[in-house]
Coordinates of C-alpha atoms in Angstrom, one line a residue:
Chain A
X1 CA 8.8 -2.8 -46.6
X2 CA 9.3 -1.2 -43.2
X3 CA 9.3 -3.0 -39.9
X4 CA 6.5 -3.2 -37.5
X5 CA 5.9 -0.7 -34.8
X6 CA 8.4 -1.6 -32.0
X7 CA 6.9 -3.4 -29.3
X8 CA 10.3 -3.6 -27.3
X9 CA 11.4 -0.9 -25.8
X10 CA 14.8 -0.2 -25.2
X11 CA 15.9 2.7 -22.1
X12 CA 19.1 3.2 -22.3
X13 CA 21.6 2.4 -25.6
X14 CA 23.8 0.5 -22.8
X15 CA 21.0 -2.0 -22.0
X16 CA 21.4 -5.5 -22.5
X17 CA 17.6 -6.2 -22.1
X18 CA 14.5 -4.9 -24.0
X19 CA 11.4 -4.4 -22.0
X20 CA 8.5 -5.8 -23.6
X21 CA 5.6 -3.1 -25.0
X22 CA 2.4 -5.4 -24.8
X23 CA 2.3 -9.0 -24.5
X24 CA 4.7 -11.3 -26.9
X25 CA 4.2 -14.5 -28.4
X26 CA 7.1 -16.4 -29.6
X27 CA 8.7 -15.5 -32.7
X28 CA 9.9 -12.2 -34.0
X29 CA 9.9 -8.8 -31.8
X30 CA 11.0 -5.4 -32.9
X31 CA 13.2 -2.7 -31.2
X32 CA 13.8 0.3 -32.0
X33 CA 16.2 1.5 -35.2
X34 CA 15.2 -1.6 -37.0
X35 CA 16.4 -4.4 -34.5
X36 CA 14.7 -7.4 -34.3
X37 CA 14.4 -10.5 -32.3
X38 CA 13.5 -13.8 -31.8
X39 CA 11.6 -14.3 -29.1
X40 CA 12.0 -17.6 -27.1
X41 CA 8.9 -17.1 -25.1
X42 CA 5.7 -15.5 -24.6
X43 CA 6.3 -12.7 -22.6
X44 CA 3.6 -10.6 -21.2
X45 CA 3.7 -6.4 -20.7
X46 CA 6.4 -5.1 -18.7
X47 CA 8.7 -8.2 -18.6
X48 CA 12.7 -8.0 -20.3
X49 CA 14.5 -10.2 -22.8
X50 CA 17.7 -10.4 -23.7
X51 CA 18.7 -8.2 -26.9
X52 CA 22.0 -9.6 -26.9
X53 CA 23.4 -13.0 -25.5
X54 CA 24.4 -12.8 -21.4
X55 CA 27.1 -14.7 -20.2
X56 CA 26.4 -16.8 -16.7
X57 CA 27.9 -14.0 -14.1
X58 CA 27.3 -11.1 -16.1
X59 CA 25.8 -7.7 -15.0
X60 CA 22.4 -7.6 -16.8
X61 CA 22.2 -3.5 -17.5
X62 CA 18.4 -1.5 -18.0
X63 CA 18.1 1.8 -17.4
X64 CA 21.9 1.6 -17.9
X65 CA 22.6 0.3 -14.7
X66 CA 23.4 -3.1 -13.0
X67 CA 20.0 -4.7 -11.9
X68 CA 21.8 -7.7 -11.2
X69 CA 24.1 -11.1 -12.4
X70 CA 23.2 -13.7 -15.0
X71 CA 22.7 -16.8 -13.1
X72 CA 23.0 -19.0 -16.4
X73 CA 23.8 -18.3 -20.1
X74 CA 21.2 -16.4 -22.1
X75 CA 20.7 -16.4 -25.4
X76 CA 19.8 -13.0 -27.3
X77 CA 15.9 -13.3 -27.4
X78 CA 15.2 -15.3 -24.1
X79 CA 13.3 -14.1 -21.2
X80 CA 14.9 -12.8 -18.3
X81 CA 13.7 -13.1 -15.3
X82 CA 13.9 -15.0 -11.9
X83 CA 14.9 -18.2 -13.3
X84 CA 18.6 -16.7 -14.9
X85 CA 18.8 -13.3 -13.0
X86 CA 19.6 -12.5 -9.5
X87 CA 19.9 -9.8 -7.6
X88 CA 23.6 -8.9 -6.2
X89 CA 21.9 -7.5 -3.1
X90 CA 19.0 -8.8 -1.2
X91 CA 17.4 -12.0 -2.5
X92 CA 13.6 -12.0 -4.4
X93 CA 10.6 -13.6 -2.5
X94 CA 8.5 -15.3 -5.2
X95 CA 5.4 -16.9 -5.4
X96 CA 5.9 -19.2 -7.3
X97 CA 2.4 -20.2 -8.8
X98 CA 2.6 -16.9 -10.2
X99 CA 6.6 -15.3 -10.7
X100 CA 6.7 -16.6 -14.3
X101 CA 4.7 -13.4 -16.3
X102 CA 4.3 -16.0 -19.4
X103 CA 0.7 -16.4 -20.9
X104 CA -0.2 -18.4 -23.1
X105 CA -0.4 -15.2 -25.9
Chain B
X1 CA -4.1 30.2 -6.7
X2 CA -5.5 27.3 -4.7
X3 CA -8.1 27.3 -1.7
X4 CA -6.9 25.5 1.2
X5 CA -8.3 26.2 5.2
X6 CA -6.3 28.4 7.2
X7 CA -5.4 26.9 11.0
X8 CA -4.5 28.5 13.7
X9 CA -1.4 27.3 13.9
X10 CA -0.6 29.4 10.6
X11 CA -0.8 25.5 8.2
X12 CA -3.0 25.6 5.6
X13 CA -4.9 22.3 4.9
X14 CA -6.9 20.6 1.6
X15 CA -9.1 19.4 3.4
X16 CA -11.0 19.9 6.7
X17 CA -11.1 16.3 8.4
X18 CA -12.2 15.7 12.2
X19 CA -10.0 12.9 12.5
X20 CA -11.3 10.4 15.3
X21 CA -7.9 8.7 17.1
X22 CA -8.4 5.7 19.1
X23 CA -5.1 5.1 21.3
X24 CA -5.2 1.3 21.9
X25 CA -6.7 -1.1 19.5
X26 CA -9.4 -1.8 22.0
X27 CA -10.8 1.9 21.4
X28 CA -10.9 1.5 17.6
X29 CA -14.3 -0.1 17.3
X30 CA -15.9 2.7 19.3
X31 CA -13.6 4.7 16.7
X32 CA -15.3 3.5 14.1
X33 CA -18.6 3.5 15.3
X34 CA -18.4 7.3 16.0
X35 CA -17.1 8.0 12.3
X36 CA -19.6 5.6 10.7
X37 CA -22.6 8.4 10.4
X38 CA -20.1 11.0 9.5
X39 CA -17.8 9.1 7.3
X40 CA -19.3 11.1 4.1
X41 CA -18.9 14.6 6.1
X42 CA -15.1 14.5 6.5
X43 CA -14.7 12.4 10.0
X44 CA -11.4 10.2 9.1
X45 CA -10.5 7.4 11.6
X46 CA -6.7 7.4 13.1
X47 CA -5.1 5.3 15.5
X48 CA -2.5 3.3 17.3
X49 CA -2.8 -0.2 18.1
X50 CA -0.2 -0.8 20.3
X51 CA -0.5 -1.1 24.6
X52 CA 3.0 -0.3 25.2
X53 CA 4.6 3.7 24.7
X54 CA 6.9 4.1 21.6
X55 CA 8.3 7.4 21.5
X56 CA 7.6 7.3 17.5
X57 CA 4.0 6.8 17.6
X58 CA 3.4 9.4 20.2
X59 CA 5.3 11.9 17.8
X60 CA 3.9 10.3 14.6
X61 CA 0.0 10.6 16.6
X62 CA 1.0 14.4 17.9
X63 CA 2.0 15.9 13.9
X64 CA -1.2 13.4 12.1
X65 CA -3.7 15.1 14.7
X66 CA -2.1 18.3 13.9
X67 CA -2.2 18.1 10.5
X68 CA -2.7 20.6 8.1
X69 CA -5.6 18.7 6.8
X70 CA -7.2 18.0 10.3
X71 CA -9.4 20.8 11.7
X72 CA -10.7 19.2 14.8
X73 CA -9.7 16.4 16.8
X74 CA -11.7 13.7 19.1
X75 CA -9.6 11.1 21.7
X76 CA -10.9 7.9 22.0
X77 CA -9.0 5.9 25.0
X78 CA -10.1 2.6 26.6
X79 CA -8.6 3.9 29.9
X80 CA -5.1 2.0 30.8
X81 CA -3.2 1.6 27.4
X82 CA 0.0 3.3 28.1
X83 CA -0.4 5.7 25.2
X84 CA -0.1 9.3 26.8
X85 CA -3.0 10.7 26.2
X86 CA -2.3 14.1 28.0
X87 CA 0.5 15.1 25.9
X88 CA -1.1 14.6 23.0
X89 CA -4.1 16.8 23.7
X90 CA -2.1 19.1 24.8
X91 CA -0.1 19.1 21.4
X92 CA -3.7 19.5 19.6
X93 CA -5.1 22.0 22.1
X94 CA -1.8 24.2 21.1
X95 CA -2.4 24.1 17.9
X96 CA -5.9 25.7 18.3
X97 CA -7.7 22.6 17.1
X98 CA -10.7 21.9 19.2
X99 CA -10.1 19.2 20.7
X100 CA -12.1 16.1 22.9
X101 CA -11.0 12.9 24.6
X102 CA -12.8 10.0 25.6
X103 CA -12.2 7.2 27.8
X104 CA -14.6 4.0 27.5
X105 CA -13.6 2.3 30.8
X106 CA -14.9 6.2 32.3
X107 CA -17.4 6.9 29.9
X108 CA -20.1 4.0 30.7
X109 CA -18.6 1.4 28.2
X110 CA -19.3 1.0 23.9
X111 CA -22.9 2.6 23.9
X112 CA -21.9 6.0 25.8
X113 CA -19.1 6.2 24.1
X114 CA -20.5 6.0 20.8
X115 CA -23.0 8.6 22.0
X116 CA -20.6 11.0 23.2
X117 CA -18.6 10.7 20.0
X118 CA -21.4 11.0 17.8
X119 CA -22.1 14.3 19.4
X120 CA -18.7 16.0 19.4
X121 CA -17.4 15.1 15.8
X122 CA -21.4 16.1 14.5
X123 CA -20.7 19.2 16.2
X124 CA -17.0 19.5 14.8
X125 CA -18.1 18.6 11.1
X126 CA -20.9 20.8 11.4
X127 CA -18.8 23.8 11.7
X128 CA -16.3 22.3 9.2
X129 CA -18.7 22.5 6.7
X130 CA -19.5 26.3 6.9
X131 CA -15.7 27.4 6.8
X132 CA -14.6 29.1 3.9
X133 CA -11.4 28.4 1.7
X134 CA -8.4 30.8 1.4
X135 CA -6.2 31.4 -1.1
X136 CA -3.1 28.8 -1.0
X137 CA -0.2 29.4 -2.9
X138 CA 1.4 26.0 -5.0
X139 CA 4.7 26.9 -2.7
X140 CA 2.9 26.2 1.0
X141 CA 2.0 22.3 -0.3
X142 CA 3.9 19.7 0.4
X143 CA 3.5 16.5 -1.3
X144 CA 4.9 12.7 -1.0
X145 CA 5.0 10.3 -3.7
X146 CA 5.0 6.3 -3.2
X147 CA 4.9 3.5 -5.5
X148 CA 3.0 0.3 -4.7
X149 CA 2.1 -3.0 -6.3
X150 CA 5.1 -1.8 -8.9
X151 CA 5.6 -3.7 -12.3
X152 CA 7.5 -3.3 -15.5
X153 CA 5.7 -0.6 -16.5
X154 CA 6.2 1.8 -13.4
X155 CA 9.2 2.4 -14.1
X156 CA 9.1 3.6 -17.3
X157 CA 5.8 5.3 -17.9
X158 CA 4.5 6.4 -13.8
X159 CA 7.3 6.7 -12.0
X160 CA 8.9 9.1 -14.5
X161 CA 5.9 10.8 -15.2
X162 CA 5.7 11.9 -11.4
X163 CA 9.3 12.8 -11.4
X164 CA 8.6 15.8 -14.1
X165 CA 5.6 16.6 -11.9
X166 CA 7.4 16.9 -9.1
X167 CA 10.6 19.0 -10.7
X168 CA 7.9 21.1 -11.9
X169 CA 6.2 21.3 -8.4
X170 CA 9.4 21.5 -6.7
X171 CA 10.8 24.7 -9.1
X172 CA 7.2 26.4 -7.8
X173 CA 8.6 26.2 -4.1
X174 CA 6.0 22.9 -3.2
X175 CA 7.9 20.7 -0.9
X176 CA 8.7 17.3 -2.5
X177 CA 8.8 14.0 -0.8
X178 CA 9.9 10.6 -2.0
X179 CA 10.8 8.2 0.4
X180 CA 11.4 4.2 0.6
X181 CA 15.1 4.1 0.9
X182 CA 14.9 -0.1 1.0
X183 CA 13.5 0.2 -2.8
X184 CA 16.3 2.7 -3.6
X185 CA 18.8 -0.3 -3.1
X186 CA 21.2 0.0 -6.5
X187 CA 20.9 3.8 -7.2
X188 CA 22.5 5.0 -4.0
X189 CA 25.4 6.3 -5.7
X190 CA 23.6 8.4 -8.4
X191 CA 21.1 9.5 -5.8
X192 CA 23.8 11.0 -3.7
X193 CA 25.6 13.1 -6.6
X194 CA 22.4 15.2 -6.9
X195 CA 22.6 15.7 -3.2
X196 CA 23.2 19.9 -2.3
X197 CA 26.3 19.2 -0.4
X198 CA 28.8 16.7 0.0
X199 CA 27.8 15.7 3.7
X200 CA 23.7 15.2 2.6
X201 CA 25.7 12.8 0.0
X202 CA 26.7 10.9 2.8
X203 CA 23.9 10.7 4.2
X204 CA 22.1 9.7 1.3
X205 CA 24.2 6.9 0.7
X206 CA 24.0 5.7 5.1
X207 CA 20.5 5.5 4.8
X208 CA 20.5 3.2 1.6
X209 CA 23.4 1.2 3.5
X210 CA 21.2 0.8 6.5
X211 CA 18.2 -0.3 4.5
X212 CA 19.9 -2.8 2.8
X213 CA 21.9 -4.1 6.0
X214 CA 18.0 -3.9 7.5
X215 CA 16.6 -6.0 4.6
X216 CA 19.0 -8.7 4.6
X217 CA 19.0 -9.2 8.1
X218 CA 15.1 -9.9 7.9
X219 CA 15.4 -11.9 5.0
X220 CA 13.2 -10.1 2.8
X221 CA 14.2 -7.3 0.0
X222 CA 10.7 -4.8 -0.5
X223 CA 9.7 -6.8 -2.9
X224 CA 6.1 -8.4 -3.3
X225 CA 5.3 -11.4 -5.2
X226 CA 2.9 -9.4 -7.4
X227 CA 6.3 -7.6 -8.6
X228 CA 7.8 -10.6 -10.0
X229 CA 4.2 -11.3 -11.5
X230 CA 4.5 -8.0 -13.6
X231 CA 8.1 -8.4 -14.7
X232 CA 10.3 -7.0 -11.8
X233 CA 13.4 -9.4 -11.1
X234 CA 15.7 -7.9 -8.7
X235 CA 15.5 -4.9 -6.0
X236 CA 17.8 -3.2 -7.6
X237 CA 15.5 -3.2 -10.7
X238 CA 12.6 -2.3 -8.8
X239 CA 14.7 0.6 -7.2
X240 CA 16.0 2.4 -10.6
X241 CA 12.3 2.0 -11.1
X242 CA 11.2 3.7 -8.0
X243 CA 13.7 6.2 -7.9
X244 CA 12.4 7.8 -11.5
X245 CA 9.8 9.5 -9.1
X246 CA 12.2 11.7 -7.2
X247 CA 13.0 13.8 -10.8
X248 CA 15.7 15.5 -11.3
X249 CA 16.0 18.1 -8.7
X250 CA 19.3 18.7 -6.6
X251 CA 18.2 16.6 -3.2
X252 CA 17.7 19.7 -0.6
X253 CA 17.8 17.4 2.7
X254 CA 17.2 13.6 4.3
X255 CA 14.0 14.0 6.8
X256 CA 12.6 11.5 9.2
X257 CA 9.1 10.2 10.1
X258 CA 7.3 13.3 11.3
X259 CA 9.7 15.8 10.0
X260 CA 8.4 18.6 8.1
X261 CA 10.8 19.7 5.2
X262 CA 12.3 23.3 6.4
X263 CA 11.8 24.8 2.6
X264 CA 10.5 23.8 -0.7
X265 CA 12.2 21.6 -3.1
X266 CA 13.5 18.0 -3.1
X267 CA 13.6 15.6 -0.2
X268 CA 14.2 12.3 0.7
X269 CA 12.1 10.5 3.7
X270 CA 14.4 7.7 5.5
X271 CA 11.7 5.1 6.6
X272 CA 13.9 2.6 7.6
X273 CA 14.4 2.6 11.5
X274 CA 17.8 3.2 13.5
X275 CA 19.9 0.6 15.7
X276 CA 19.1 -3.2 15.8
X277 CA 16.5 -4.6 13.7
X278 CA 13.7 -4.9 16.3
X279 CA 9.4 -4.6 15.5
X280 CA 9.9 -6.2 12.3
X281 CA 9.6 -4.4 8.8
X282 CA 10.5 -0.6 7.7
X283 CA 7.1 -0.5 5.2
X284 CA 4.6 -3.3 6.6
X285 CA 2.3 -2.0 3.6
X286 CA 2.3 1.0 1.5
X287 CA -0.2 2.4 3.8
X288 CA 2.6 2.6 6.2
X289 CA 4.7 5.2 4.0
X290 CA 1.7 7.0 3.0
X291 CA 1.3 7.5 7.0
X292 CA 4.7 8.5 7.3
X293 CA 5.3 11.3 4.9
X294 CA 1.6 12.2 5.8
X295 CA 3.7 13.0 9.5
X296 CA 5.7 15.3 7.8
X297 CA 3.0 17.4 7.0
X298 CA 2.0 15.7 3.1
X299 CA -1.0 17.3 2.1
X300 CA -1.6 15.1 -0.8
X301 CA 0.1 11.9 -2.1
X302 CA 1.3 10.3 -5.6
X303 CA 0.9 7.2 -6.0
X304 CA 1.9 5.1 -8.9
X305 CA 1.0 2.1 -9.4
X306 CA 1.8 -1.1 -12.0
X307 CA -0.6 -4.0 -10.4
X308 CA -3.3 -1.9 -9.1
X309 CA -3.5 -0.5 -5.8
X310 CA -7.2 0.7 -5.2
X311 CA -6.1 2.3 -1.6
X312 CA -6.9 6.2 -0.2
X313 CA -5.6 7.4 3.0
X314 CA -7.6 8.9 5.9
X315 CA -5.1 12.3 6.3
X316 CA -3.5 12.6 3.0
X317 CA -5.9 12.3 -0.1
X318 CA -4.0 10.0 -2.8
X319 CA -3.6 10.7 -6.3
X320 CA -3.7 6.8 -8.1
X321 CA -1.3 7.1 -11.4
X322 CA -1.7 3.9 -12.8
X323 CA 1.3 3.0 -15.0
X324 CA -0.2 -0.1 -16.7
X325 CA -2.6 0.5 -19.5
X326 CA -3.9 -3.2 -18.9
X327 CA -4.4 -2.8 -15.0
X328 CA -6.2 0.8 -16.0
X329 CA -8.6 -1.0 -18.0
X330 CA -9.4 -3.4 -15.6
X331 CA -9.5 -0.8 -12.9
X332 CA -10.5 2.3 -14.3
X333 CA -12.6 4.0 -11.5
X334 CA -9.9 3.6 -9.0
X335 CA -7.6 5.3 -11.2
X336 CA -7.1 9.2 -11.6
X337 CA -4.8 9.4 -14.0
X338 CA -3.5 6.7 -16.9
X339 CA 0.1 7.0 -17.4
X340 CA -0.1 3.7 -19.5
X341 CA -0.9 6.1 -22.4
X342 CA 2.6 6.8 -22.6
X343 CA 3.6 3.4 -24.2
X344 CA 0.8 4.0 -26.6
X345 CA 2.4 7.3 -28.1
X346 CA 1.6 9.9 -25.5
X347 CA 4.6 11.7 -24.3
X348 CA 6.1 11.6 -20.7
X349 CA 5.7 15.3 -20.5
X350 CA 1.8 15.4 -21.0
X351 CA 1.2 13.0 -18.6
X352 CA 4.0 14.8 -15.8
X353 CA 1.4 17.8 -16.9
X354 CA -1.2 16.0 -16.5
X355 CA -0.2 14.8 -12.8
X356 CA 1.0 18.7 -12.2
X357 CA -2.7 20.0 -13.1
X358 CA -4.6 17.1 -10.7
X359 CA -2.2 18.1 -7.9
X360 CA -3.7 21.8 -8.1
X361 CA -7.3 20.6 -8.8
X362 CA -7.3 18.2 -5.7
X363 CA -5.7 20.9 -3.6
X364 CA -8.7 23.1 -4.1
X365 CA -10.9 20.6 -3.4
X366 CA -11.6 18.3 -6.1
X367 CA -12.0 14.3 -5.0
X368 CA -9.8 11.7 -5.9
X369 CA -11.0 8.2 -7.2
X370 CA -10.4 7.0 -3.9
X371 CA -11.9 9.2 -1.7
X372 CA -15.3 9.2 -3.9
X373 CA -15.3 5.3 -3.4
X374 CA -14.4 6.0 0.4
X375 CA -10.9 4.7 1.2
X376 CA -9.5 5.5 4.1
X377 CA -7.0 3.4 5.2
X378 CA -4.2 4.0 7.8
X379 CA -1.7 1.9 9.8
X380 CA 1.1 2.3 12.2
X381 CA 3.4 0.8 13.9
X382 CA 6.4 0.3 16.5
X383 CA 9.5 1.6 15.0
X384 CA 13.2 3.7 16.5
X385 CA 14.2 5.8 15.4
X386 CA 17.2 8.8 15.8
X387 CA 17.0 12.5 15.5
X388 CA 18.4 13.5 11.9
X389 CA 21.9 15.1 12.3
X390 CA 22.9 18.8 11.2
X391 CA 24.1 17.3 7.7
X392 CA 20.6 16.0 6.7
X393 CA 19.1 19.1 6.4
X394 CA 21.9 21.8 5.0
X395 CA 21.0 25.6 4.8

């Protein structure tokens, strides 16, 4: 049996995030080539998770570029986003009734 | 072949706008007032707010009421702002465009004003409206892209999508624009290699420097809460994001507010100001940039959008590229083109052709979604800036 259409996208093969196709709910996901992943969280359209695990520090690489370091550990599958990414440049203004992008999908 | 407007001044406009300037804040209810009849005729509002001279809005006022776009011009002063008033009709009489200025505190206050308005710019869109189009070549536009109210999906599906638009454009001789050099923040080195010569590389790379040392001295990145909202993390994110709309063109020259790109091809609009940080932020809104590379002579501008910007401009018509297939549904009429298709199977490439043939349509004439639902919105500002040096622009 073949896989689902992939609703994570992946930009560039040097990428450690997906971005997510439509909105997610927890559980399985699929990439492209057959990759799959577990999902930690709902995530909604547009927002990454991690397709392999981060180490606290690390670059975080989409569109095969640094867009910033791993504030914590993240596990292959978790969201990433504000709350374990910063930027290594100018800090992010949040708001923060509505900076988490999870729905209840 | 598109049909633009011939001026005197040898431009070619898309439009044939009386643009109604008030100088001072206090002017830009009579302002209003004047265009509110004629609003649906072509009569745009313009203006600076400010009391005290800036050098930059007196040369951002001088190329707007010069604009291609602009046919005729009317002056609305309250009397003793410090704008200078003189040069700047004398700017728009040079040009050829007729030209009219009022002062309230001479004019007999609000009512007379409004009644001497009224008359000129009925008289100015009158004869607007019987001029005839000439054939426009794609090579005589120039056109600016922005991206506002950015998400996760700008960046791949929008953004992108403008970028083959704008190689495409740019190939055709069209003079490209992308600007925003504090959301370029992270790509400054791979924006530089595509730069013509090694000394515009250097430049390309100072003004990202300068934006950033800008930004963190004010605290902020330019970065909106909505951004985070739609799955944006870090500026540097939003940047490689942002900087998919410049294509991939070499990078002919590094212009400055009011500029006008020598040539066609690729070029990159430093908004960011020079010296100390002073007058507070580089991009106040998106309106601001949209201003700004309507200065340097935009005819039309691009703008893509995640979260769902709804806004037009009152010099520059704006093409609204959603990149979000959920915002498009939710805000379809304000939206000319849906680039959200893209992560539902249609290819990047239709869409950049898709952007490509509304470009041409729009220059002939054709109305964007938001100036059928009337958006007309302009700002500016204080800002310093200096001249651009011989490396910016190489031959």
């Amino acid at each position: 049996m073949s896989d689902p259409n992939p609703n994570l996208l992946l930009l560039s093969e040097h990428d450690s995030v997906f971005v997510a196709l439509e909105a997610i709910a927890r559980g399985k996901a699929y990439g492209p080539d057959g990759a799959v992943v577990e999902v930690a969280s709902a995530v909604t359209l547009g927002h990454k998770v991690a397709r392999y695990p981060i180490s606290k520090g690390d670059k975080v690489i989409k569109y095969g570029v640094s867009i910033g370091s791993a504030t914590q550990d993240i596990a292959a599958g978790e969201h990433v986003h504000v709350h374990n990414l910063r930027s290594d440049y100018t800090a992010t203004h949040l708001l923060e009734e509505t900076a988490g992008g999870v729905n209840d999908a | 072949m598109l049909e633009g407007f011939a001026r005197q001044d040898g431009k070619k406009g898309i439009r044939n706008y009386v643009a109604v300037a008030y100088l001072v804040e206090c002017a830009r209810h009579v302002a209003n007032e004047i265009v509110l009849p004629h609003r649906d005729q072509g009569a745009q509002v313009i203006g600076f707010p400010g009391c005290f001279p800036n050098e930059y809005a007196q040369t951002m006022m001088e190329r707007l009421c010069t604009h291609p776009n602009i046919g005729a011009v009317l002056l609305v002063s309250l009397g003793c702002e410090s704008f200078n008033r003189f040069q700047l009709e004398k700017a728009i009489k040079d040009s050829g465009r007729p030209v009219q200025s009022i002062v309230i505190q001479k004019s007999g206050g609000t009512r007379k004003s409004i009644d001497l308005g009224r008359r000129f710019v009925g008289e100015q869109v009158g004869a607007m409206a019987s001029a005839t189009r000439v054939p426009m070549d794609v090579s005589e536009l120039i056109i600016g892209t922005v991206c506002g109210g950015s998400d996760g999906t700008s960046g791949i599906t929008g953004n992108p999508a403008v970028g083959l638009a704008f190689d495409r454009l740019g190939a055709e001789g069209a003079a490209c624009i992308f600007e925003e050099t504090g959301e370029l923040i992270g790509c400054e080195h791979i924006m530089a290699a595509r730069a013509s010569t090694p000394e515009l590389a250097v430049e390309l790379e100072q003004s990202v420097v300068k934006a950033a040392r800008y930004y963190a001295t004010l605290g902020f990145g330019s970065f909106a809460a909505g951004n985070a909202e739609g799955g944006l993390t870090t500026i540097e994110e939003k940047s490689m994001g942002a900087y998919a709309k410049s294509g991939s063109a070499q990078i002919r020259g590094l212009i400055k507010p009011g500029d006008t790109p020598p040539s066609g091809g690729l070029f990159l609009l430093d908004v960011v100001p020079d010296g100390e940080v002073r007058y507070g932020f580089p991009n106040v809104n998106d309106n601001a940039e949209i201003v700004e590379m309507a200065a340097c002579g935009a005819h039309l501008t691009l703008f893509v959008t995640g979260r769902g910007s709804v806004v037009g401009n009152a010099v520059s018509p704006v093409i609204k590229i959603c990149a979000n297939p959920e915002t498009y549904n939710n805000l379809a009429d304000d939206m000319d083109i849906n680039a959200g298709r893209i992560l539902n199977g249609t290819s990047l490439s239709e869409i950049g052709e898709e952007i490509y043939e509304q470009v041409l349509s729009v220059s002939s004439g054709k109305q964007t979604c938001s100036e059928e639902l009337g958006h007309a919105e302009f700002i500016l500002t204080y800002k310093i800036f200096e001249p651009i040096g011989p490396a910016c622009l190489p031959r």
